[in-house]
């Protein structure tokens, strides 16, 4: 898949230091979907119950795609040490073992969110309410992860640098604005905060080690922008389908 290239940079300039490269990656947070009008309105309490249900049902497709894209990356990773770290991401979402407690996994936690907002398990898992634009956006992420060199796919996961804040915002604002949602329904958001930070530590280490010329570092920024665009497009699709 072709990633759009940022317009003007001088490839002959020397590489950024790791610290400056990380700063440049983190600066991409200004384009995170935390700033999307639908997300802003949702966190300000402006959504109806139907709009919240619609967002939860559509976002479930993203939840479903994350372990599939992580499995695709795992398959492309030649190195055992990286695979040992990466496999945790799949288990985080799919769950493992006897399905008690945390082992139930993120998709089950998202299902509990669905139940808390008034969706049935069947409605959620049937994917009936998923808008085509949301499917296309999520599928683009899975396809990119399967086809790109694994380090590029790892780089595309770095939007997780910005995810703890979006989860914290929901934990702070939803109980105030949407008191009808049982607090246990918000467990998914709470659970992701430490996991996202752990994922980012590995993702940043891979990215900083792999993209070592100025040209490559710009490529990493373009990949991150591609993933930011996926998340933004998802919310565009959700806004169109749900409002
Ligand atoms: O709720 C959100 O806004 C949000 C965003 C993102 C993200 O930035 O990609 C992830 C998640 N949540 C999330 O829960 C999650 O498990 C996750 C995994 C990944 C990834 O790219 O591997 N992103 C995200």
Short mmCIF file of C-alpha atoms and ligand atoms in Angstrom, two decimals:
data_model
loop_
_atom_site.label_atom_id
_atom_site.label_comp_id
_atom_site.label_asym_id
_atom_site.label_seq_id
_atom_site.Cartn_x
_atom_site.Cartn_y
_atom_site.Cartn_z
CA UNK A 1 0.00 0.00 0.00
CA UNK A 2 1.31 3.44 -0.94
CA UNK A 3 1.68 5.82 1.98
CA UNK A 4 1.30 9.51 1.12
CA UNK A 5 4.65 11.25 1.41
CA UNK A 6 4.94 14.56 3.23
CA UNK A 7 5.72 17.28 0.65
CA UNK A 8 9.03 18.93 1.36
CA UNK A 9 11.99 17.68 3.29
CA UNK A 10 15.69 17.60 2.59
CA UNK A 11 16.79 13.96 2.49
CA UNK A 12 20.44 15.01 2.57
CA UNK A 13 20.14 16.36 6.12
CA UNK A 14 21.48 14.19 8.92
CA UNK A 15 19.18 11.99 10.97
CA UNK A 16 17.42 13.40 14.01
CA UNK A 17 18.71 12.17 17.37
CA UNK A 18 16.47 9.50 18.97
CA UNK A 19 15.08 12.14 21.35
CA UNK A 20 14.27 14.58 18.54
CA UNK A 21 12.78 11.78 16.41
CA UNK A 22 10.53 10.76 19.32
CA UNK A 23 9.54 14.41 19.78
CA UNK A 24 8.58 14.61 16.09
CA UNK A 25 6.49 11.42 16.40
CA UNK A 26 4.74 12.69 19.53
CA UNK A 27 4.05 16.05 17.84
CA UNK A 28 1.72 14.14 15.49
CA UNK A 29 -0.72 14.01 18.41
CA UNK A 30 -2.29 17.24 17.11
CA UNK A 31 -3.93 15.10 14.37
CA UNK A 32 -5.22 12.42 16.79
CA UNK A 33 -8.93 11.60 16.69
CA UNK A 34 -9.21 12.96 20.22
CA UNK A 35 -9.71 16.28 18.35
CA UNK A 36 -12.36 14.94 15.94
CA UNK A 37 -15.64 16.90 16.33
CA UNK A 38 -17.58 13.71 17.10
CA UNK A 39 -15.15 12.71 19.87
CA UNK A 40 -15.15 16.22 21.31
CA UNK A 41 -18.96 16.26 21.39
CA UNK A 42 -19.11 12.76 22.87
CA UNK A 43 -16.79 13.70 25.72
CA UNK A 44 -18.64 16.96 26.35
CA UNK A 45 -21.85 15.02 26.93
CA UNK A 46 -23.47 16.07 23.66
CA UNK A 47 -24.34 12.59 22.36
CA UNK A 48 -27.72 10.90 22.63
CA UNK A 49 -27.95 7.34 23.96
CA UNK A 50 -28.50 6.12 20.38
CA UNK A 51 -25.34 7.91 19.21
CA UNK A 52 -23.30 6.32 22.02
CA UNK A 53 -24.71 2.88 21.15
CA UNK A 54 -23.88 3.47 17.48
CA UNK A 55 -20.29 4.50 18.33
CA UNK A 56 -19.82 1.43 20.55
CA UNK A 57 -21.20 -0.91 17.85
CA UNK A 58 -19.03 0.60 15.11
CA UNK A 59 -15.86 0.81 17.20
CA UNK A 60 -16.29 -2.88 17.98
CA UNK A 61 -15.12 -3.59 14.44
CA UNK A 62 -11.81 -1.86 15.26
CA UNK A 63 -11.54 -4.02 18.40
CA UNK A 64 -12.06 -7.09 16.24
CA UNK A 65 -9.40 -6.00 13.75
CA UNK A 66 -6.65 -5.21 16.26
CA UNK A 67 -5.74 -8.83 17.16
CA UNK A 68 -6.01 -9.79 13.47
CA UNK A 69 -3.53 -7.08 12.49
CA UNK A 70 -1.27 -8.06 15.40
CA UNK A 71 -1.35 -11.67 14.24
CA UNK A 72 -0.35 -10.50 10.74
CA UNK A 73 2.60 -8.57 12.19
CA UNK A 74 3.60 -11.54 14.34
CA UNK A 75 3.72 -13.73 11.24
CA UNK A 76 6.17 -11.29 9.63
CA UNK A 77 8.47 -11.01 12.67
CA UNK A 78 11.57 -13.16 12.22
CA UNK A 79 12.89 -12.55 15.71
CA UNK A 80 11.76 -14.65 18.69
CA UNK A 81 12.40 -11.91 21.25
CA UNK A 82 10.10 -9.49 19.41
CA UNK A 83 7.44 -12.17 18.92
CA UNK A 84 7.45 -12.92 22.67
CA UNK A 85 6.59 -9.29 23.34
CA UNK A 86 4.17 -8.92 20.44
CA UNK A 87 2.06 -11.99 21.18
CA UNK A 88 0.88 -10.31 24.39
CA UNK A 89 -1.07 -7.81 22.29
CA UNK A 90 -3.16 -10.59 20.76
CA UNK A 91 -3.86 -12.14 24.17
CA UNK A 92 -4.77 -8.72 25.59
CA UNK A 93 -7.65 -8.49 23.11
CA UNK A 94 -8.67 -12.10 22.54
CA UNK A 95 -8.21 -13.21 26.15
CA UNK A 96 -6.70 -16.51 27.19
CA UNK A 97 -7.02 -19.39 29.63
CA UNK A 98 -10.24 -19.89 31.54
CA UNK A 99 -11.73 -16.51 30.66
CA UNK A 100 -11.82 -15.29 34.27
CA UNK A 101 -10.91 -11.75 35.29
CA UNK A 102 -8.36 -9.95 33.08
CA UNK A 103 -7.92 -13.11 31.01
CA UNK A 104 -11.32 -12.43 29.47
CA UNK A 105 -9.56 -9.91 27.20
CA UNK A 106 -10.37 -6.59 25.58
CA UNK A 107 -13.05 -7.84 23.20
CA UNK A 108 -15.00 -9.25 26.12
CA UNK A 109 -14.46 -5.98 28.04
CA UNK A 110 -15.79 -4.09 25.00
CA UNK A 111 -18.77 -6.47 24.96
CA UNK A 112 -19.44 -5.48 28.58
CA UNK A 113 -19.37 -1.84 27.44
CA UNK A 114 -21.90 -2.77 24.76
CA UNK A 115 -24.18 -4.41 27.32
CA UNK A 116 -23.83 -1.38 29.62
CA UNK A 117 -25.04 0.98 26.87
CA UNK A 118 -27.97 -1.27 25.97
CA UNK A 119 -26.69 -3.36 23.06
CA UNK A 120 -27.04 -7.13 23.12
CA UNK A 121 -24.01 -9.39 22.71
CA UNK A 122 -25.60 -10.71 19.49
CA UNK A 123 -26.11 -7.22 18.03
CA UNK A 124 -22.50 -6.33 18.71
CA UNK A 125 -20.90 -9.53 17.42
CA UNK A 126 -23.16 -9.73 14.36
CA UNK A 127 -21.51 -6.48 13.12
CA UNK A 128 -24.89 -5.48 11.72
CA UNK A 129 -24.51 -1.86 12.78
CA UNK A 130 -21.02 -1.36 11.30
CA UNK A 131 -20.93 1.33 8.60
CA UNK A 132 -19.09 0.44 5.35
CA UNK A 133 -16.70 3.38 5.80
CA UNK A 134 -15.68 2.05 9.21
CA UNK A 135 -15.06 -1.41 7.76
CA UNK A 136 -12.93 0.08 4.97
CA UNK A 137 -10.87 2.13 7.41
CA UNK A 138 -10.21 -0.80 9.76
CA UNK A 139 -9.53 -3.22 6.90
CA UNK A 140 -6.95 -0.77 5.53
CA UNK A 141 -5.08 -1.07 8.83
CA UNK A 142 -5.12 -4.89 8.76
CA UNK A 143 -4.01 -4.95 5.10
CA UNK A 144 -1.19 -2.50 5.72
CA UNK A 145 0.05 -4.52 8.69
CA UNK A 146 0.02 -7.74 6.66
CA UNK A 147 1.90 -6.33 3.67
CA UNK A 148 4.34 -3.79 5.10
CA UNK A 149 7.75 -4.68 6.54
CA UNK A 150 7.05 -5.57 10.18
CA UNK A 151 8.92 -2.55 11.55
CA UNK A 152 6.67 -0.24 9.50
CA UNK A 153 3.59 -2.06 10.80
CA UNK A 154 4.92 -1.65 14.36
CA UNK A 155 5.40 2.06 13.69
CA UNK A 156 1.76 2.35 12.59
CA UNK A 157 0.64 1.20 16.05
CA UNK A 158 2.24 4.27 17.63
CA UNK A 159 -1.04 6.19 17.71
CA UNK A 160 -1.22 4.34 21.03
CA UNK A 161 1.11 7.08 22.34
CA UNK A 162 -1.97 9.29 22.40
CA UNK A 163 -4.55 6.69 23.50
CA UNK A 164 -4.11 6.85 27.32
CA UNK A 165 -5.42 10.44 27.28
CA UNK A 166 -8.51 9.56 25.25
CA UNK A 167 -9.30 6.71 27.66
CA UNK A 168 -8.72 8.97 30.70
CA UNK A 169 -11.02 11.62 29.19
CA UNK A 170 -13.82 9.05 28.83
CA UNK A 171 -13.31 7.77 32.39
CA UNK A 172 -13.53 11.35 33.68
CA UNK A 173 -16.41 12.64 31.57
CA UNK A 174 -18.77 9.73 30.87
CA UNK A 175 -19.88 9.19 34.50
CA UNK A 176 -20.78 12.91 34.65
CA UNK A 177 -22.61 13.13 31.33
CA UNK A 178 -23.90 9.61 30.81
CA UNK A 179 -24.83 8.50 34.34
CA UNK A 180 -27.17 5.91 32.77
CA UNK A 181 -24.13 3.81 31.78
CA UNK A 182 -23.13 1.41 34.58
CA UNK A 183 -19.55 2.31 35.67
CA UNK A 184 -18.42 -1.33 35.23
CA UNK A 185 -19.06 -0.84 31.52
CA UNK A 186 -16.04 1.50 31.40
CA UNK A 187 -13.55 -1.19 32.47
CA UNK A 188 -12.16 -1.47 28.93
CA UNK A 189 -10.93 2.14 28.98
CA UNK A 190 -9.31 1.70 32.41
CA UNK A 191 -7.60 -1.54 31.39
CA UNK A 192 -6.01 -0.02 28.28
CA UNK A 193 -4.07 2.76 30.04
CA UNK A 194 -1.15 0.63 31.35
CA UNK A 195 -1.28 -1.72 28.33
CA UNK A 196 -0.99 1.15 25.84
CA UNK A 197 2.04 2.51 27.70
CA UNK A 198 3.71 -0.93 27.61
CA UNK A 199 2.93 -1.30 23.88
CA UNK A 200 4.37 2.14 23.12
CA UNK A 201 7.63 1.36 24.91
CA UNK A 202 8.24 -1.60 22.57
CA UNK A 203 6.84 0.18 19.49
CA UNK A 204 9.04 3.23 20.01
CA UNK A 205 12.16 1.10 20.58
CA UNK A 206 11.56 -0.75 17.28
CA UNK A 207 10.80 2.47 15.39
CA UNK A 208 13.79 4.41 16.71
CA UNK A 209 16.12 1.49 15.97
CA UNK A 210 14.78 0.87 12.46
CA UNK A 211 14.27 4.35 10.99
CA UNK A 212 17.78 5.75 11.25
CA UNK A 213 18.21 8.18 8.35
CA UNK A 214 16.38 11.49 7.95
CA UNK A 215 14.55 10.06 4.93
CA UNK A 216 13.51 6.95 6.86
CA UNK A 217 12.41 9.08 9.83
CA UNK A 218 10.15 11.06 7.50
CA UNK A 219 8.76 7.79 6.23
CA UNK A 220 7.92 6.85 9.85
CA UNK A 221 6.08 10.15 10.29
CA UNK A 222 4.14 9.46 7.07
CA UNK A 223 3.20 5.98 8.33
CA UNK A 224 2.00 7.46 11.60
CA UNK A 225 -0.03 10.01 9.65
CA UNK A 226 -1.60 7.18 7.62
CA UNK A 227 -2.74 5.52 10.86
CA UNK A 228 -4.01 8.83 12.26
CA UNK A 229 -6.01 9.20 9.03
CA UNK A 230 -7.52 5.73 9.55
CA UNK A 231 -8.74 6.67 13.03
CA UNK A 232 -10.02 10.05 11.79
CA UNK A 233 -11.82 8.40 8.84
CA UNK A 234 -13.43 5.91 11.20
CA UNK A 235 -14.97 8.76 13.17
CA UNK A 236 -16.03 10.52 9.95
CA UNK A 237 -17.81 7.30 9.01
CA UNK A 238 -19.32 6.94 12.48
CA UNK A 239 -20.49 10.56 12.46
CA UNK A 240 -22.19 10.06 9.10
CA UNK A 241 -23.82 6.78 10.14
CA UNK A 242 -24.81 7.66 13.70
CA UNK A 243 -25.83 11.31 13.83
O1 LIG B 1 -10.17 4.30 22.04
C1 LIG B 1 -9.35 4.77 21.28
O2 LIG B 1 -9.44 5.90 20.81
C2 LIG B 1 -8.21 3.90 20.89
C3 LIG B 1 -7.28 4.29 19.95
C4 LIG B 1 -6.27 3.41 19.60
C5 LIG B 1 -5.27 3.91 18.65
O3 LIG B 1 -4.77 5.03 18.89
O4 LIG B 1 -4.95 3.25 17.68
C6 LIG B 1 -6.25 2.12 20.15
C7 LIG B 1 -7.20 1.84 21.14
N1 LIG B 1 -8.15 2.71 21.49
C8 LIG B 1 -7.22 0.59 21.82
O5 LIG B 1 -8.05 0.39 22.72
C9 LIG B 1 -6.30 -0.41 21.47
O6 LIG B 1 -6.31 -1.50 22.05
C10 LIG B 1 -5.38 -0.15 20.43
C11 LIG B 1 -4.43 -0.96 19.82
C12 LIG B 1 -3.90 -0.20 18.82
C13 LIG B 1 -2.92 -0.57 17.82
O7 LIG B 1 -2.75 0.21 16.87
O8 LIG B 1 -2.32 -1.64 17.92
N2 LIG B 1 -4.48 1.02 18.82
C14 LIG B 1 -5.36 1.08 19.80
#
